[in-house]
């Protein structure tokens, strides 16, 4: 049985064995922090995307979607501050030649220290935060030296100075390599939304407040990428930028905090698994920011960021593109009795990592159950996904191939497959097939047997309780549809 400590390795191997997630380029020994989604992973991912899209776009009349390109004009990243600021302080160990994010190295040390002294551990973290907020790199190195923090690989304290390292991947546009042709793989999807703000507002006749939502790939050259799909170099984000009238950003920020936390709770995940982490040190573009953290197998970590980004991005793009990014608000300002007029809108951003959400859902669903009886040792691994996220909704299992049972099963398959994803399987014993469906997280299995031929009933088996009941085959589709609502 996996303990909390080895739950993550257990999830990783389960994902590979059952076709959810594979290391990228597996036959070439993988590519660090890059992963491929297999046949069931891709369904899980799609269901999470659909749930987010539905709740953000379909359920809000004033939010529309966008799919902007990954490649964008390089000046965008100058304007956004990514060329100059999107970097992390790093330090190299001269013996192991390994590079570390300074905050991760110190946090790792503080975590070990906490076993002996909570206070000492907290004190280091407070000093670190102070030094980071002052960009005091010499001070950070001194902190590492003073506490004799060792490289986990070489075990030595032979450190370089602390330096900034930009996280953007660059590449060349066109056939001739030249500095002026350098473009970047986007490190976030947000900027694609900002530079399309007026296109969408004008073509969609959108009135403030309104939002633009986007799901797409982002790329970051993370130095220490670990935690399976928690920190990847190529990942997906689900972001929404909400444009508001200046002065109203505080209330919208609070309102989106509540809405986004509710989305998480609506997945059926208990509230005690989440917490807000309010940022003390704010990014250069923000006037308020927090993370929604989930209790992953490796502890509470960020899954989503909510940021009040002021008018920073639009103002910067106005400056660099020399194109006005203003909105004309003809609503009447009650204090002046006149229209609000032209302004650069403020922005509230909600940004959630799709892959991190998949890890969250897997962590919550992964369950090992001991089913031993005095007569027999037994256990099962079951993924208790919420019904709407389960890759396969219904497995249709004829008891045997012959006697016309597979024909009846295929009839049911044809009746249901337009409404939800069904899986047909006729190999192996029923017991083995049930266990396999448990491991894939399929909430319903239906068995077609000889009695089906006589009275049109089937056995439906429920994943979590493992209970079985006989129902009319003609009711199966509606029963599953009902459960998906
Ligand atoms: P972190 O502090 O963990 O590096 P961040 O604060 O830089 O994350 P944001 O820039 O706010 O993250 O991005 C929004 C979301 O995108 C994060 O909450 C996270 O879910 C996801 N995300 C960011 N970086 C990665 C990554 N390297 N791999 C997977 N998901 C990521």
Coordinates of C-alpha atoms in Angstrom, one line a residue, residues 5-269:
X5 CA 5.3 9.7 1.2
X6 CA 5.3 7.3 -1.8
X7 CA 1.9 8.3 -3.2
X8 CA 3.4 10.4 -5.9
X9 CA 5.7 7.5 -7.2
X10 CA 2.6 5.2 -7.1
X11 CA 0.6 7.7 -9.2
X12 CA 3.4 8.1 -11.7
X13 CA 3.7 4.4 -12.3
X14 CA -0.1 3.9 -12.4
X15 CA -0.3 6.6 -15.0
X16 CA 2.3 4.9 -17.2
X17 CA 0.9 1.4 -16.7
X18 CA -2.7 2.4 -17.5
X19 CA -2.1 4.8 -20.4
X20 CA -2.6 8.1 -18.8
X21 CA 0.8 9.8 -18.9
X22 CA 4.1 8.7 -20.4
X23 CA 7.5 10.4 -20.2
X24 CA 8.1 12.2 -23.5
X25 CA 10.5 10.4 -25.9
X26 CA 10.3 7.3 -23.7
X27 CA 12.3 5.0 -25.9
X28 CA 15.1 7.5 -25.9
X29 CA 15.1 7.5 -22.1
X30 CA 12.8 10.5 -21.8
X31 CA 13.2 14.3 -21.9
X32 CA 13.4 15.9 -18.5
X33 CA 10.1 17.5 -17.3
X34 CA 8.3 16.9 -20.6
X35 CA 5.4 14.4 -20.7
X36 CA 3.0 12.9 -23.2
X37 CA -0.7 12.2 -22.5
X38 CA -1.8 8.7 -23.4
X39 CA -5.2 7.4 -24.5
X40 CA -6.9 7.9 -21.1
X41 CA -4.8 11.0 -20.0
X42 CA -6.0 12.8 -23.1
X43 CA -9.6 12.1 -22.3
X44 CA -9.1 13.3 -18.7
X45 CA -7.4 16.4 -19.9
X46 CA -10.2 17.1 -22.4
X47 CA -12.9 16.7 -19.7
X48 CA -11.1 19.1 -17.3
X49 CA -10.7 21.7 -20.2
X50 CA -14.4 21.3 -21.0
X51 CA -15.4 21.8 -17.4
X52 CA -13.3 24.9 -17.1
X53 CA -14.5 26.3 -20.5
X54 CA -18.1 25.6 -19.7
X55 CA -17.9 27.3 -16.3
X56 CA -16.0 30.3 -17.5
X57 CA -17.3 30.9 -21.1
X58 CA -20.7 29.3 -21.4
X59 CA -21.9 30.3 -17.9
X60 CA -20.9 33.9 -18.3
X61 CA -22.5 36.1 -21.0
X62 CA -19.7 38.5 -20.7
X63 CA -16.8 36.1 -21.2
X64 CA -15.7 34.9 -24.7
X65 CA -12.9 32.6 -25.9
X66 CA -9.8 33.1 -27.9
X67 CA -7.0 30.9 -29.4
X68 CA -4.0 33.1 -30.0
X69 CA -0.8 31.9 -31.6
X70 CA 2.2 30.6 -29.6
X71 CA 4.6 32.7 -31.6
X72 CA 4.1 36.4 -31.2
X73 CA 6.0 39.6 -32.1
X74 CA 9.1 39.7 -29.9
X75 CA 8.4 43.2 -28.8
X76 CA 5.4 41.9 -26.9
X77 CA 7.8 40.2 -24.4
X78 CA 9.8 43.4 -24.0
X79 CA 6.6 45.3 -23.3
X80 CA 5.3 42.7 -20.8
X81 CA 8.6 42.8 -18.9
X82 CA 9.4 39.1 -19.6
X83 CA 12.7 39.9 -21.4
X84 CA 14.0 41.8 -18.5
X85 CA 12.2 40.3 -15.5
X86 CA 11.0 36.8 -16.2
X87 CA 13.9 35.2 -14.4
X88 CA 14.7 33.3 -11.3
X89 CA 17.8 33.7 -9.0
X90 CA 19.9 30.6 -9.5
X91 CA 23.0 29.2 -8.0
X92 CA 25.4 26.5 -9.3
X93 CA 27.3 23.9 -7.3
X94 CA 30.8 23.8 -8.6
X95 CA 31.4 20.2 -7.7
X96 CA 28.2 18.6 -9.0
X97 CA 27.7 21.2 -11.8
X98 CA 24.0 21.2 -10.8
X99 CA 22.0 24.4 -10.9
X100 CA 19.3 25.3 -8.4
X101 CA 16.6 27.9 -8.0
X102 CA 17.8 29.6 -4.8
X103 CA 14.3 29.7 -3.2
X104 CA 13.9 26.0 -3.8
X105 CA 17.3 25.2 -2.3
X106 CA 16.6 27.3 0.8
X107 CA 13.0 26.0 1.1
X108 CA 14.3 22.4 0.9
X109 CA 16.7 23.1 3.7
X110 CA 14.1 24.8 5.8
X111 CA 11.8 21.8 5.4
X112 CA 14.5 19.5 6.8
X113 CA 15.2 21.9 9.6
X114 CA 11.5 22.1 10.6
X115 CA 11.7 18.5 11.9
X116 CA 14.0 19.8 14.7
X117 CA 13.0 23.4 15.0
X118 CA 9.9 25.0 13.5
X119 CA 11.1 28.4 14.6
X120 CA 14.5 28.2 13.0
X121 CA 12.9 27.0 9.8
X122 CA 10.5 29.9 9.8
X123 CA 13.3 32.4 10.5
X124 CA 15.2 31.3 7.4
X125 CA 12.2 31.6 5.2
X126 CA 11.5 35.1 6.5
X127 CA 15.1 36.1 5.8
X128 CA 14.9 34.6 2.3
X129 CA 11.6 36.4 1.5
X130 CA 13.2 39.7 2.6
X131 CA 16.3 39.2 0.5
X132 CA 14.3 38.0 -2.5
X133 CA 12.1 41.1 -2.4
X134 CA 15.2 43.3 -2.3
X135 CA 16.9 41.4 -5.1
X136 CA 19.7 41.0 -2.7
X137 CA 21.7 38.2 -4.4
X138 CA 24.9 38.7 -2.3
X139 CA 22.7 38.4 0.8
X140 CA 21.0 35.2 -0.5
X141 CA 24.4 33.6 -1.1
X142 CA 25.5 34.6 2.4
X143 CA 22.4 33.0 3.8
X144 CA 23.2 29.7 2.0
X145 CA 26.9 29.9 3.3
X146 CA 25.9 30.9 6.8
X147 CA 23.5 27.9 7.1
X148 CA 26.0 25.6 5.4
X149 CA 23.3 24.5 2.9
X150 CA 24.8 21.7 0.9
X151 CA 24.2 20.5 -2.7
X152 CA 22.0 17.4 -2.4
X153 CA 24.1 15.7 -5.1
X154 CA 27.8 16.6 -4.2
X155 CA 27.1 17.2 -0.5
X156 CA 29.4 20.3 -0.7
X157 CA 29.0 24.0 -0.1
X158 CA 31.1 25.0 -3.1
X159 CA 28.7 27.5 -4.6
X160 CA 28.9 30.1 -7.4
X161 CA 27.4 33.6 -6.9
X162 CA 23.6 33.9 -7.3
X163 CA 22.6 35.0 -10.8
X164 CA 19.4 35.7 -12.7
X165 CA 18.4 33.1 -15.3
X166 CA 15.7 34.0 -17.9
X167 CA 13.1 31.2 -18.2
X168 CA 12.0 31.9 -21.8
X169 CA 12.9 29.6 -24.7
X170 CA 14.0 31.4 -27.8
X171 CA 14.1 30.3 -31.4
X172 CA 14.6 31.9 -34.8
X173 CA 12.0 33.0 -37.3
X174 CA 12.9 32.4 -40.9
X175 CA 15.9 30.6 -42.4
X176 CA 18.7 33.0 -41.5
X177 CA 19.8 33.1 -37.9
X178 CA 20.1 36.7 -36.9
X179 CA 19.5 38.4 -33.6
X180 CA 16.6 40.5 -34.9
X181 CA 14.7 37.3 -35.9
X182 CA 14.8 35.9 -32.3
X183 CA 11.3 35.0 -31.1
X184 CA 10.1 33.3 -28.0
X185 CA 7.9 30.4 -27.2
X186 CA 5.2 32.1 -25.0
X187 CA 5.8 31.6 -21.3
X188 CA 2.1 32.4 -20.5
X189 CA -1.0 32.6 -22.6
X190 CA -2.1 36.0 -21.1
X191 CA -0.2 38.3 -23.5
X192 CA -2.1 36.8 -26.5
X193 CA -5.2 38.0 -24.8
X194 CA -3.9 41.5 -24.0
X195 CA -2.8 42.1 -27.6
X196 CA -6.2 41.0 -28.9
X197 CA -8.1 43.1 -26.3
X198 CA -9.4 45.6 -28.8
X199 CA -9.9 43.1 -31.6
X200 CA -12.3 41.1 -29.4
X201 CA -13.9 44.1 -27.7
X202 CA -14.7 45.8 -31.1
X203 CA -15.7 42.7 -33.1
X204 CA -17.7 41.3 -30.2
X205 CA -19.2 44.6 -29.2
X206 CA -18.2 43.8 -25.6
X207 CA -19.0 46.1 -22.8
X208 CA -16.9 46.4 -19.7
X209 CA -16.8 44.4 -17.5
X210 CA -16.0 41.5 -19.8
X211 CA -13.5 38.7 -20.0
X212 CA -11.5 36.8 -22.6
X213 CA -10.6 33.1 -21.8
X214 CA -8.0 31.0 -23.4
X215 CA -6.6 27.5 -23.0
X216 CA -3.2 26.8 -24.5
X217 CA 0.4 25.7 -24.3
X218 CA 3.1 27.7 -22.4
X219 CA 6.8 27.0 -22.2
X220 CA 9.3 27.8 -19.4
X221 CA 12.8 26.7 -19.2
X222 CA 12.4 25.7 -15.5
X223 CA 15.8 24.9 -14.0
X224 CA 14.6 22.5 -11.3
X225 CA 11.6 20.8 -12.8
X226 CA 10.3 18.1 -10.6
X227 CA 7.1 16.7 -9.1
X228 CA 6.0 14.8 -12.3
X229 CA 3.5 17.1 -14.2
X230 CA 3.6 19.7 -11.4
X231 CA 6.5 21.6 -12.9
X232 CA 7.0 21.0 -16.6
X233 CA 8.9 22.8 -19.3
X234 CA 6.0 22.5 -21.8
X235 CA 2.6 22.8 -20.1
X236 CA -0.9 24.1 -20.6
X237 CA -2.7 27.0 -18.9
X238 CA -6.3 27.9 -18.7
X239 CA -6.4 31.7 -18.3
X240 CA -9.0 34.4 -18.2
X241 CA -8.4 38.1 -18.2
X242 CA -11.3 40.1 -17.0
X243 CA -11.3 43.8 -18.0
X244 CA -12.9 46.2 -15.5
X245 CA -13.3 49.9 -14.9
X246 CA -10.4 51.4 -12.9
X247 CA -11.3 51.7 -9.2
X248 CA -13.5 48.6 -9.3
X249 CA -10.6 46.1 -9.4
X250 CA -10.7 45.3 -5.7
X251 CA -14.3 44.1 -5.7
X252 CA -13.8 42.1 -8.9
X253 CA -10.6 40.5 -7.5
X254 CA -12.5 39.4 -4.4
X255 CA -15.4 38.1 -6.5
X256 CA -13.1 36.1 -8.8
X257 CA -11.4 34.6 -5.7
X258 CA -14.7 33.3 -4.5
X259 CA -15.8 32.1 -8.0
X260 CA -12.6 30.2 -8.7
X261 CA -12.5 28.5 -5.3
X262 CA -16.1 27.4 -5.8
X263 CA -15.1 25.9 -9.1
X264 CA -12.5 23.7 -7.3
X265 CA -15.1 22.7 -4.6
X266 CA -17.6 21.9 -7.3
X267 CA -15.2 19.2 -8.5
X268 CA -16.2 17.4 -5.3
X269 CA -12.9 18.0 -3.5

